[in-house]
Coordinates of N, CA and C in Angstrom, one line a residue:
Chain Z
Q225 N -5.7 15.3 70.4 CA -4.2 15.4 70.8 C -3.9 14.1 70.9
V226 N -2.9 13.9 70.6 CA -2.1 12.5 70.9 C -1.7 12.5 72.3
Q227 N -2.0 11.3 72.9 CA -1.4 10.8 73.9 C -0.9 9.5 73.8
L228 N 0.0 9.1 75.2 CA 0.6 8.0 75.2 C 0.4 7.4 76.7
Q229 N 0.4 6.3 76.5 CA 0.1 5.6 78.1 C 0.8 4.0 78.0
E230 N 1.6 4.3 79.0 CA 2.4 3.0 79.1 C 1.6 2.0 80.2
S231 N 1.8 0.8 80.0 CA 1.4 -0.2 81.2 C 2.5 -1.5 81.1
G232 N 2.4 -2.2 82.4 CA 2.7 -3.2 82.4 C 3.3 -3.6 83.8
P233 N 4.1 -4.8 84.1 CA 4.1 -5.0 85.7 C 5.4 -4.2 86.5
G234 N 5.2 -3.5 87.3 CA 6.3 -3.0 87.6 C 7.4 -3.8 88.5
L235 N 7.2 -5.0 88.6 CA 8.3 -5.8 89.3 C 8.6 -6.9 88.2
V236 N 9.8 -7.3 87.8 CA 10.1 -8.4 86.9 C 11.3 -9.0 87.9
K237 N 11.1 -10.6 88.0 CA 12.3 -11.1 88.4 C 13.8 -11.2 87.3
P238 N 15.0 -11.3 88.1 CA 16.1 -11.5 87.0 C 15.7 -12.6 86.1
S239 N 16.4 -12.4 85.4 CA 16.5 -13.3 84.0 C 15.3 -13.6 83.6
E240 N 14.1 -12.9 84.0 CA 12.8 -13.2 83.2 C 12.7 -11.9 82.1
T241 N 11.6 -11.9 81.6 CA 11.3 -10.9 80.3 C 10.4 -10.0 80.8
L242 N 10.9 -8.5 80.6 CA 10.3 -7.6 80.9 C 9.2 -7.2 79.5
S243 N 7.8 -7.1 79.9 CA 6.9 -6.6 78.8 C 6.3 -5.3 79.1
L244 N 6.3 -4.6 78.1 CA 5.3 -3.1 77.9 C 4.7 -3.1 76.9
T245 N 3.4 -2.3 77.2 CA 2.8 -1.9 76.4 C 2.5 -0.3 76.4
C246 N 2.1 0.4 75.1 CA 2.1 1.8 74.7 C 0.9 1.9 74.1
T247 N 0.1 2.5 75.0 CA -1.2 2.6 74.0 C -1.3 4.2 73.1
V248 N -1.4 4.0 72.0 CA -1.5 5.5 71.3 C -3.2 6.1 71.0
S249 N -3.4 7.2 71.9 CA -4.7 7.3 71.8 C -5.2 9.2 71.0
G250 N -5.6 9.4 70.7 CA -6.1 10.7 69.6 C -5.4 10.8 68.5
G251 N -4.8 9.7 68.0 CA -4.2 9.5 66.7 C -3.8 8.2 66.3
S252 N -3.4 7.8 65.0 CA -3.1 6.9 64.3 C -1.8 6.5 65.0
I253 N -1.4 5.0 65.1 CA 0.0 4.6 65.0 C 0.7 4.4 63.7
R254 N -0.2 4.4 62.7 CA 0.2 4.3 61.3 C 0.8 5.2 60.8
S255 N 1.6 6.5 61.7 CA 2.1 7.1 61.2 C 3.2 7.6 62.0
N256 N 4.2 8.4 61.6 CA 5.1 9.0 63.1 C 6.4 7.5 63.5
Y257 N 6.8 7.9 63.8 CA 8.1 6.6 64.6 C 7.7 6.7 66.0
W258 N 7.8 5.6 66.6 CA 7.5 5.5 67.8 C 8.6 4.8 68.6
T259 N 8.9 5.5 70.1 CA 10.2 5.2 70.5 C 10.0 4.7 71.8
W260 N 11.2 4.0 72.3 CA 11.0 3.5 73.8 C 12.3 4.0 74.4
L261 N 12.6 4.4 75.4 CA 13.3 5.1 76.0 C 13.4 4.8 77.1
R262 N 14.3 4.8 78.2 CA 14.3 4.4 79.7 C 15.4 5.4 80.4
Q263 N 15.1 5.3 81.4 CA 15.8 6.2 82.3 C 16.3 5.6 83.8
P264 N 17.2 5.3 84.3 CA 17.2 4.8 85.7 C 17.1 6.1 86.5
L265 N 16.6 5.6 87.7 CA 16.2 6.9 88.7 C 17.6 7.5 89.3
G266 N 17.3 9.1 89.2 CA 18.4 9.7 89.5 C 19.8 10.0 87.9
K267 N 19.0 9.2 86.8 CA 20.2 9.5 85.8 C 19.8 9.8 84.4
G268 N 20.4 9.8 83.6 CA 20.2 10.1 82.2 C 19.1 9.0 81.4
L269 N 18.7 10.0 80.2 CA 18.0 8.8 79.3 C 18.8 8.0 78.6
E270 N 18.2 7.0 78.1 CA 18.8 6.2 77.1 C 17.8 5.6 76.1
W271 N 18.5 5.8 75.0 CA 17.2 5.5 73.7 C 17.2 4.0 73.7
I272 N 16.1 2.9 73.4 CA 16.0 2.0 73.6 C 15.9 1.1 72.1
A273 N 14.9 1.7 71.5 CA 14.3 1.3 70.3 C 13.6 2.3 69.7
Y274 N 13.0 1.9 68.2 CA 12.2 2.5 67.6 C 11.7 1.9 66.5
I275 N 10.2 2.2 66.2 CA 9.7 1.6 65.2 C 8.5 2.4 64.3
Y276 N 8.7 2.1 63.2 CA 7.7 3.0 62.2 C 6.8 2.1 62.0
Y277 N 5.5 2.5 61.8 CA 4.2 1.5 61.1 C 4.2 0.7 60.2
S278 N 5.7 1.1 59.3 CA 5.5 -0.2 58.2 C 6.5 -1.3 58.9
R279 N 6.8 -1.5 60.1 CA 7.5 -2.4 60.7 C 8.8 -2.4 60.8
S280 N 9.4 -1.3 60.2 CA 10.9 -0.9 60.4 C 11.4 -0.8 61.4
T281 N 12.3 -1.4 62.2 CA 12.8 -1.2 63.8 C 14.3 -0.7 63.8
N282 N 14.6 -0.3 64.8 CA 16.2 0.1 65.1 C 16.4 -0.2 66.6
Y283 N 17.3 -0.6 66.8 CA 17.4 -1.0 68.6 C 18.8 -0.7 68.7
N284 N 18.8 -0.1 69.9 CA 20.2 0.3 70.6 C 21.5 -0.8 70.6
P285 N 22.3 -0.9 70.0 CA 23.1 -2.1 69.9 C 23.6 -2.5 71.4
S286 N 23.9 -1.7 72.5 CA 23.9 -2.0 73.5 C 22.5 -3.3 74.3
L287 N 21.6 -3.2 73.6 CA 20.4 -3.8 74.0 C 20.0 -4.8 73.1
K288 N 20.8 -5.0 71.7 CA 20.0 -5.3 70.6 C 19.7 -7.0 70.9
S289 N 20.3 -7.5 71.4 CA 20.2 -8.7 71.6 C 19.4 -9.4 72.4
R290 N 18.8 -8.3 73.1 CA 17.6 -8.8 74.0 C 16.3 -8.0 74.1
V291 N 16.3 -7.1 73.1 CA 15.1 -6.2 72.7 C 14.6 -6.5 71.6
S292 N 13.0 -6.3 71.8 CA 12.2 -6.4 70.5 C 10.8 -5.6 70.7
T293 N 10.5 -4.7 69.6 CA 9.5 -4.1 69.6 C 8.4 -4.2 68.4
S294 N 7.1 -4.1 68.6 CA 6.4 -4.2 67.7 C 5.2 -3.2 67.6
I295 N 4.3 -3.4 66.6 CA 3.0 -2.8 66.7 C 1.9 -3.1 66.4
D296 N 0.7 -3.1 67.1 CA -0.6 -3.5 66.8 C -1.6 -2.7 66.3
T297 N -1.5 -2.5 64.9 CA -2.5 -1.3 64.5 C -3.8 -1.6 64.8
S298 N -4.2 -2.8 65.1 CA -5.8 -3.0 65.1 C -6.2 -2.5 66.7
K299 N -5.3 -2.5 67.6 CA -5.0 -1.9 68.9 C -4.5 -0.6 69.4
N300 N -3.9 0.0 68.2 CA -3.2 1.2 68.4 C -2.2 1.3 69.4
H301 N -1.5 0.6 69.4 CA -0.2 0.0 70.4 C 0.8 -0.3 70.1
L302 N 2.1 -0.3 70.6 CA 3.4 -0.7 70.5 C 3.6 -1.6 71.6
S303 N 4.5 -2.3 71.5 CA 5.1 -3.3 72.6 C 6.2 -3.4 72.8
L304 N 6.8 -3.8 73.8 CA 8.5 -3.7 74.1 C 8.9 -5.1 75.0
K305 N 9.5 -5.9 74.5 CA 10.3 -6.9 75.1 C 11.7 -6.7 75.6
L306 N 12.1 -6.8 76.8 CA 13.4 -7.0 77.1 C 13.4 -8.5 77.8
T307 N 14.5 -9.1 77.2 CA 14.5 -10.4 78.0 C 15.7 -10.7 78.9
Y308 N 16.0 -11.5 79.6 CA 17.1 -11.8 80.7 C 17.4 -10.6 81.4
V309 N 16.5 -9.8 82.0 CA 17.0 -8.6 82.8 C 17.6 -8.6 83.8
T310 N 18.3 -7.7 84.4 CA 18.7 -8.0 85.4 C 18.6 -6.3 86.3
A311 N 19.4 -6.3 87.4 CA 19.0 -4.8 88.2 C 19.5 -3.7 87.3
A312 N 20.2 -4.0 86.5 CA 20.5 -2.6 85.6 C 19.8 -2.1 84.8
D313 N 18.7 -3.1 84.4 CA 17.3 -2.5 83.7 C 16.4 -2.1 84.4
T314 N 16.6 -1.9 85.7 CA 15.6 -1.0 86.9 C 15.5 0.3 86.2
A315 N 14.1 1.0 85.6 CA 14.3 1.9 85.3 C 13.0 2.5 85.1
V316 N 12.8 3.9 84.8 CA 11.3 4.2 84.3 C 11.2 4.2 82.8
Y317 N 10.7 3.5 82.1 CA 10.4 3.2 80.8 C 9.3 4.1 80.5
Y318 N 9.9 4.8 79.2 CA 8.9 5.6 78.2 C 9.0 5.3 76.9
C319 N 7.7 5.6 76.3 CA 7.6 5.8 75.2 C 7.1 7.1 74.7
A320 N 7.5 7.3 73.2 CA 7.4 8.6 72.9 C 7.3 8.7 71.5
R321 N 6.7 9.7 70.9 CA 6.7 9.8 69.4 C 7.9 10.5 68.8
G322 N 8.4 9.9 67.8 CA 9.6 10.6 67.5 C 8.9 11.3 66.0
R323 N 9.7 12.6 65.9 CA 9.6 13.4 64.6 C 10.8 13.0 63.8
S324 N 10.3 13.3 62.7 CA 11.7 12.8 61.8 C 11.9 13.7 60.6
T325 N 12.9 14.0 60.0 CA 13.3 14.6 58.8 C 14.3 13.5 57.9
I326 N 14.9 12.5 58.8 CA 16.0 11.8 58.5 C 15.9 10.3 58.4
G327 N 14.7 10.1 58.2 CA 14.3 8.7 58.1 C 14.5 7.9 59.3
A328 N 14.6 8.7 60.5 CA 14.7 8.1 61.6 C 14.1 9.3 62.8
P329 N 13.8 8.8 63.7 CA 13.2 10.2 64.8 C 14.5 10.8 65.2
D330 N 14.3 12.2 65.2 CA 15.3 13.1 65.5 C 15.1 13.7 66.8
A331 N 14.1 13.8 67.1 CA 13.5 14.3 68.5 C 12.1 13.7 68.7
F332 N 11.7 13.6 70.3 CA 10.9 13.1 70.7 C 10.0 14.0 71.1
D333 N 8.5 14.3 70.6 CA 8.0 15.6 70.8 C 6.4 15.2 71.6
I334 N 6.1 13.9 71.8 CA 5.1 13.4 72.8 C 5.6 12.0 73.6
W335 N 5.2 12.4 74.9 CA 6.0 11.5 75.7 C 4.9 10.7 76.8
G336 N 4.8 9.7 76.9 CA 4.1 9.0 77.7 C 4.6 9.3 79.2
Q337 N 3.8 9.2 80.5 CA 4.0 9.3 81.6 C 5.1 8.8 82.2
G338 N 5.6 7.5 81.6 CA 6.4 6.6 81.9 C 6.0 5.7 83.1
T339 N 6.6 4.5 83.2 CA 6.2 3.5 84.2 C 7.4 2.9 84.8
M340 N 7.6 2.7 86.1 CA 8.7 2.2 86.6 C 8.9 1.0 86.7
V341 N 9.7 0.2 86.2 CA 9.9 -1.2 86.4 C 11.1 -1.4 87.0
T342 N 11.2 -2.3 87.9 CA 11.9 -2.8 89.2 C 12.3 -4.2 88.7
V343 N 13.6 -4.5 88.5 CA 14.1 -6.0 88.5 C 14.6 -6.6 89.9
S344 N 13.6 -7.2 90.5 CA 14.2 -7.9 91.7 C 13.4 -9.3 92.1
S345 N 14.2 -9.8 92.6 CA 13.7 -11.4 93.3 C 12.8 -11.4 94.3
Chain C
Q92 N 29.3 6.8 82.1 CA 29.6 8.4 81.2 C 28.6 8.5 80.1
S93 N 28.2 9.7 80.1 CA 27.1 10.0 79.0 C 27.9 10.3 77.6
A94 N 27.6 10.3 76.7 CA 28.3 10.3 75.3 C 28.2 11.8 74.9
L95 N 27.3 12.8 75.5 CA 27.3 14.1 75.1 C 27.5 14.9 76.7
T96 N 28.6 15.9 76.9 CA 28.4 16.2 78.0 C 28.0 17.7 78.3
Q97 N 27.4 17.9 79.6 CA 26.6 18.8 79.7 C 27.2 19.1 81.2
P98 N 27.2 20.2 81.6 CA 27.5 20.6 83.3 C 26.3 20.0 84.1
A99 N 26.8 19.7 85.0 CA 26.0 18.9 86.2 C 24.9 19.9 86.7
S100 N 25.5 21.1 86.7 CA 24.3 22.4 87.2 C 24.8 23.7 86.7
V101 N 23.6 24.3 86.8 CA 23.8 25.6 86.6 C 22.6 26.3 87.4
S102 N 22.7 27.8 87.6 CA 21.9 28.5 88.4 C 21.8 29.7 87.8
G103 N 20.9 30.5 88.4 CA 20.7 31.7 87.9 C 19.1 32.7 88.9
S104 N 19.1 33.8 88.8 CA 18.2 34.7 89.3 C 17.1 34.8 88.6
P105 N 15.9 35.1 89.3 CA 14.7 35.2 88.1 C 15.1 36.4 87.4
G106 N 14.9 36.5 86.2 CA 15.0 37.3 85.3 C 16.2 37.5 84.5
Q107 N 17.3 36.5 85.0 CA 18.6 36.3 84.4 C 18.2 35.5 83.3
S108 N 19.5 35.3 82.3 CA 19.7 34.6 81.5 C 20.7 33.6 81.7
I109 N 20.3 31.9 81.7 CA 21.6 31.2 81.7 C 21.8 30.5 80.2
T110 N 22.7 29.7 80.1 CA 23.1 28.9 79.2 C 23.6 27.7 79.4
I111 N 23.1 26.6 79.1 CA 23.5 25.2 79.1 C 24.2 24.7 77.9
S112 N 25.1 24.4 78.3 CA 26.3 23.9 77.3 C 26.0 22.1 76.9
C113 N 26.3 21.9 75.6 CA 25.7 20.3 75.3 C 27.3 19.8 74.3
T114 N 28.6 19.3 74.7 CA 29.4 19.2 73.7 C 29.5 17.6 73.3
G115 N 29.7 17.3 72.2 CA 30.0 16.3 71.3 C 31.2 16.0 70.8
T116 N 30.8 15.5 69.4 CA 32.0 15.4 68.6 C 31.6 15.8 67.0
S117 N 32.5 15.7 66.0 CA 32.2 15.8 64.9 C 31.1 15.0 64.4
S118 N 31.1 13.8 64.9 CA 30.1 12.6 64.6 C 28.7 13.1 65.1
D119 N 28.8 13.9 66.0 CA 27.3 13.9 66.2 C 27.0 15.5 66.3
V120 N 27.0 16.0 67.4 CA 27.0 17.5 67.7 C 27.2 18.2 66.5
G121 N 28.5 18.3 66.3 CA 29.2 19.1 65.5 C 28.7 19.0 63.7
G122 N 28.4 17.5 63.5 CA 28.3 17.3 62.0 C 26.9 17.1 61.8
Y123 N 25.6 17.3 62.3 CA 24.5 17.3 62.2 C 23.7 18.2 62.9
N124 N 22.7 18.8 62.3 CA 21.8 19.8 63.0 C 20.6 19.2 63.4
Y125 N 21.1 18.0 64.5 CA 19.6 17.3 64.9 C 20.0 17.4 66.5
V126 N 20.1 18.2 66.9 CA 20.3 18.5 68.8 C 19.2 18.9 68.9
S127 N 18.7 18.0 70.0 CA 17.2 18.8 70.9 C 17.4 18.7 72.3
W128 N 16.6 19.4 72.9 CA 16.6 19.9 74.3 C 15.2 19.5 74.6
Y129 N 15.5 18.7 76.1 CA 14.3 18.4 76.8 C 14.7 18.8 78.2
Q130 N 12.9 19.2 78.7 CA 12.9 19.9 80.0 C 12.3 19.1 80.9
Q131 N 13.0 18.7 81.9 CA 12.0 17.6 82.9 C 12.0 17.9 84.3
H132 N 10.7 18.0 84.7 CA 10.4 18.3 85.9 C 10.6 17.0 86.9
P133 N 10.7 17.3 88.4 CA 10.8 15.8 89.1 C 9.5 14.9 89.0
G134 N 9.8 13.9 88.9 CA 8.5 12.7 88.8 C 7.9 12.7 87.2
K135 N 8.2 13.7 86.5 CA 7.6 13.8 85.0 C 8.1 13.4 84.2
A136 N 7.5 13.4 82.9 CA 8.3 12.8 81.7 C 8.8 14.2 81.0
P137 N 9.9 13.9 80.2 CA 10.8 15.0 79.7 C 9.9 15.6 78.6
K138 N 9.9 16.8 78.3 CA 9.4 17.6 77.2 C 10.2 18.4 76.4
L139 N 9.8 18.3 74.9 CA 10.5 18.7 74.2 C 10.5 20.3 74.1
M140 N 11.7 20.7 74.3 CA 12.0 22.5 74.3 C 12.4 23.1 72.8
I141 N 13.4 22.3 72.3 CA 14.1 22.4 71.4 C 14.2 21.5 70.5
Y142 N 14.3 21.7 68.9 CA 14.8 20.5 67.9 C 15.3 21.1 66.9
E143 N 16.0 20.4 66.2 CA 16.8 20.8 65.1 C 17.6 22.2 65.6
V144 N 18.4 22.0 66.7 CA 19.3 23.1 67.0 C 18.7 24.4 67.4
S145 N 17.6 24.6 67.0 CA 17.1 26.1 67.2 C 15.6 26.4 67.1
N146 N 15.1 25.1 66.7 CA 13.3 25.1 66.5 C 12.6 25.0 67.6
R147 N 11.5 25.7 67.9 CA 10.7 25.5 69.2 C 9.2 25.0 68.7
P148 N 9.0 24.0 69.2 CA 7.6 23.4 69.1 C 6.5 24.1 69.4
S149 N 5.6 24.2 69.2 CA 4.3 25.1 69.2 C 4.1 24.9 70.6
G150 N 3.9 26.0 71.2 CA 3.4 26.2 72.7 C 4.8 26.8 73.4
I151 N 6.0 26.4 73.2 CA 7.2 26.5 74.1 C 7.5 28.2 74.1
S152 N 7.8 28.5 74.9 CA 8.1 30.1 75.3 C 9.1 30.2 74.3
N153 N 9.3 31.6 73.8 CA 10.5 32.1 73.1 C 11.6 32.8 74.0
R154 N 11.1 32.3 75.3 CA 12.4 32.5 76.4 C 13.7 31.8 76.1
F155 N 13.2 30.5 75.5 CA 13.9 29.3 75.3 C 14.4 29.5 74.0
S156 N 15.8 29.5 73.7 CA 16.6 29.3 72.5 C 17.6 28.4 72.5
G157 N 18.2 27.8 71.3 CA 18.9 26.8 70.8 C 20.0 27.4 70.2
S158 N 21.4 26.8 70.3 CA 22.2 27.5 69.2 C 23.2 26.3 69.1
K159 N 24.3 26.5 68.1 CA 25.2 25.5 67.9 C 26.7 26.4 67.1
S160 N 27.7 25.8 68.0 CA 29.1 26.3 67.3 C 30.1 25.2 67.6
G161 N 30.3 24.3 66.5 CA 31.2 23.3 65.9 C 30.9 22.4 67.1
N162 N 31.2 21.9 68.0 CA 30.8 20.6 68.3 C 30.1 20.8 70.0
T163 N 29.6 21.8 70.3 CA 29.0 22.3 71.2 C 27.6 23.1 70.8
A164 N 26.6 22.7 71.6 CA 25.4 23.2 71.3 C 24.9 23.5 72.7
S165 N 24.1 24.8 72.7 CA 23.7 25.6 73.8 C 22.3 25.7 74.0
L166 N 22.0 25.9 74.9 CA 20.4 25.9 75.4 C 20.5 27.4 76.1
T167 N 19.8 28.2 75.6 CA 19.7 29.9 76.3 C 18.3 29.7 77.1
I168 N 18.2 30.2 78.3 CA 16.7 30.5 78.7 C 16.7 31.9 79.3
S169 N 16.3 32.7 78.6 CA 16.1 34.1 79.3 C 14.9 34.4 80.1
G170 N 15.2 35.5 80.9 CA 14.1 35.6 81.9 C 13.5 34.8 82.7
L171 N 14.6 34.2 83.2 CA 14.4 33.0 84.2 C 13.1 33.0 84.9
Q172 N 12.7 32.3 85.0 CA 11.3 32.2 85.9 C 11.5 30.7 87.0
A173 N 10.6 30.9 88.1 CA 10.6 29.9 88.9 C 10.4 28.6 88.4
E174 N 9.4 28.5 87.4 CA 9.2 27.2 86.8 C 9.9 26.8 85.9
D175 N 11.0 27.3 85.7 CA 11.9 26.7 84.8 C 13.0 25.8 85.5
E176 N 13.1 25.7 87.0 CA 13.8 25.2 87.6 C 13.4 23.4 87.3
A177 N 14.5 22.9 86.6 CA 14.2 21.3 86.4 C 15.6 21.2 85.7
D178 N 15.5 19.6 85.5 CA 16.8 19.0 84.6 C 16.8 19.4 83.3
Y179 N 17.6 19.4 82.6 CA 17.4 19.7 81.0 C 18.6 18.9 80.4
Y180 N 18.1 17.9 79.4 CA 18.8 17.1 78.6 C 19.1 17.4 77.1
C181 N 20.3 17.0 76.6 CA 20.1 17.5 75.4 C 20.5 16.2 74.5
S182 N 20.2 16.1 73.2 CA 20.4 14.7 72.4 C 20.9 15.0 71.3
S183 N 21.0 14.5 70.5 CA 22.0 14.4 69.3 C 22.0 13.0 68.6
Y184 N 21.6 13.2 67.0 CA 21.7 12.1 66.1 C 23.2 12.0 66.0
T185 N 23.5 10.9 65.9 CA 24.9 10.5 65.7 C 25.0 9.3 64.4
S186 N 26.3 9.7 63.8 CA 26.7 8.9 62.4 C 27.0 7.2 63.2
S187 N 27.2 7.1 64.5 CA 27.5 5.7 64.7 C 26.0 4.7 64.9
S188 N 26.4 3.6 65.0 CA 25.2 2.7 65.4 C 24.3 2.8 66.3
T189 N 25.0 3.9 67.4 CA 24.0 4.0 68.5 C 22.7 4.8 67.9
Y190 N 22.9 5.6 66.7 CA 21.8 6.5 66.4 C 21.5 7.6 67.0
M191 N 21.4 7.7 68.4 CA 21.0 8.9 69.0 C 21.6 8.7 70.4
L192 N 22.4 10.0 70.8 CA 23.0 10.1 72.1 C 22.4 10.9 72.9
F193 N 22.2 10.8 74.0 CA 21.9 12.3 75.2 C 23.2 12.6 76.0
G194 N 22.9 13.6 76.5 CA 23.8 14.2 77.8 C 23.6 13.7 79.0
G195 N 24.2 13.8 80.0 CA 23.9 13.3 81.3 C 22.7 14.4 82.2
G196 N 22.3 15.4 81.6 CA 21.5 16.3 82.1 C 22.6 17.3 83.1
T197 N 21.4 18.4 83.2 CA 21.7 19.9 83.6 C 20.8 20.2 84.8
K198 N 21.2 20.2 86.1 CA 20.0 20.6 87.0 C 20.1 22.3 86.8
L199 N 19.2 22.5 86.6 CA 18.8 24.3 86.6 C 18.7 24.7 88.0
T200 N 18.8 25.1 88.7 CA 18.1 26.0 90.1 C 18.0 27.5 89.8
V201 N 17.0 27.9 90.0 CA 16.1 29.3 90.0 C 16.4 30.0 91.5
L202 N 17.2 30.7 92.1 CA 17.8 31.3 93.0 C 16.9 32.0 93.6

């Protein structure tokens, strides 16, 4: 059974870069779409980025200038980088597996437990 | 303000049925059959309950059903149980560059 586990620093200073990793176990990262989402405490979900194992990516236009994601097939994990963070980037960050029939994930069927990231000096 | 509109809260008694709506536009909910619903208990990750408007993933109870009419999708939970108390979010593919939209979430209270 595929499981996802996010990891990374829980505290990032303003203007610095947030870096997270999502390790995929129980299955290969070479298939499916893999997605990053976030959720500020007490608020709704926001899609950040998705990547397919062939390296195609797509980013939320509101974050596109600051975000990048990549896959390391040798480690079976994906990574997220978000630059120049502010307090508005404080949230629980999730990685999720996307199911797709449209050339992009249309639903997210397996989620990691999430990791809380706080942006503060 | 979220792109898809959901009621902030709904409630029902055990055994009853409730419906949560999710309203968008013809560019998202109304234009595509890629509406999903997620259940989220406090402190937990979201869980996929419905995809492609009305399909249930393996292991999801048939008490959960989805439908769509025009620009509004709906999640119906029948035979309410205490463990159904959670937040529910809808999402939809959109033709805009944003690609996917979420609703603001609905808090379901089982009385």
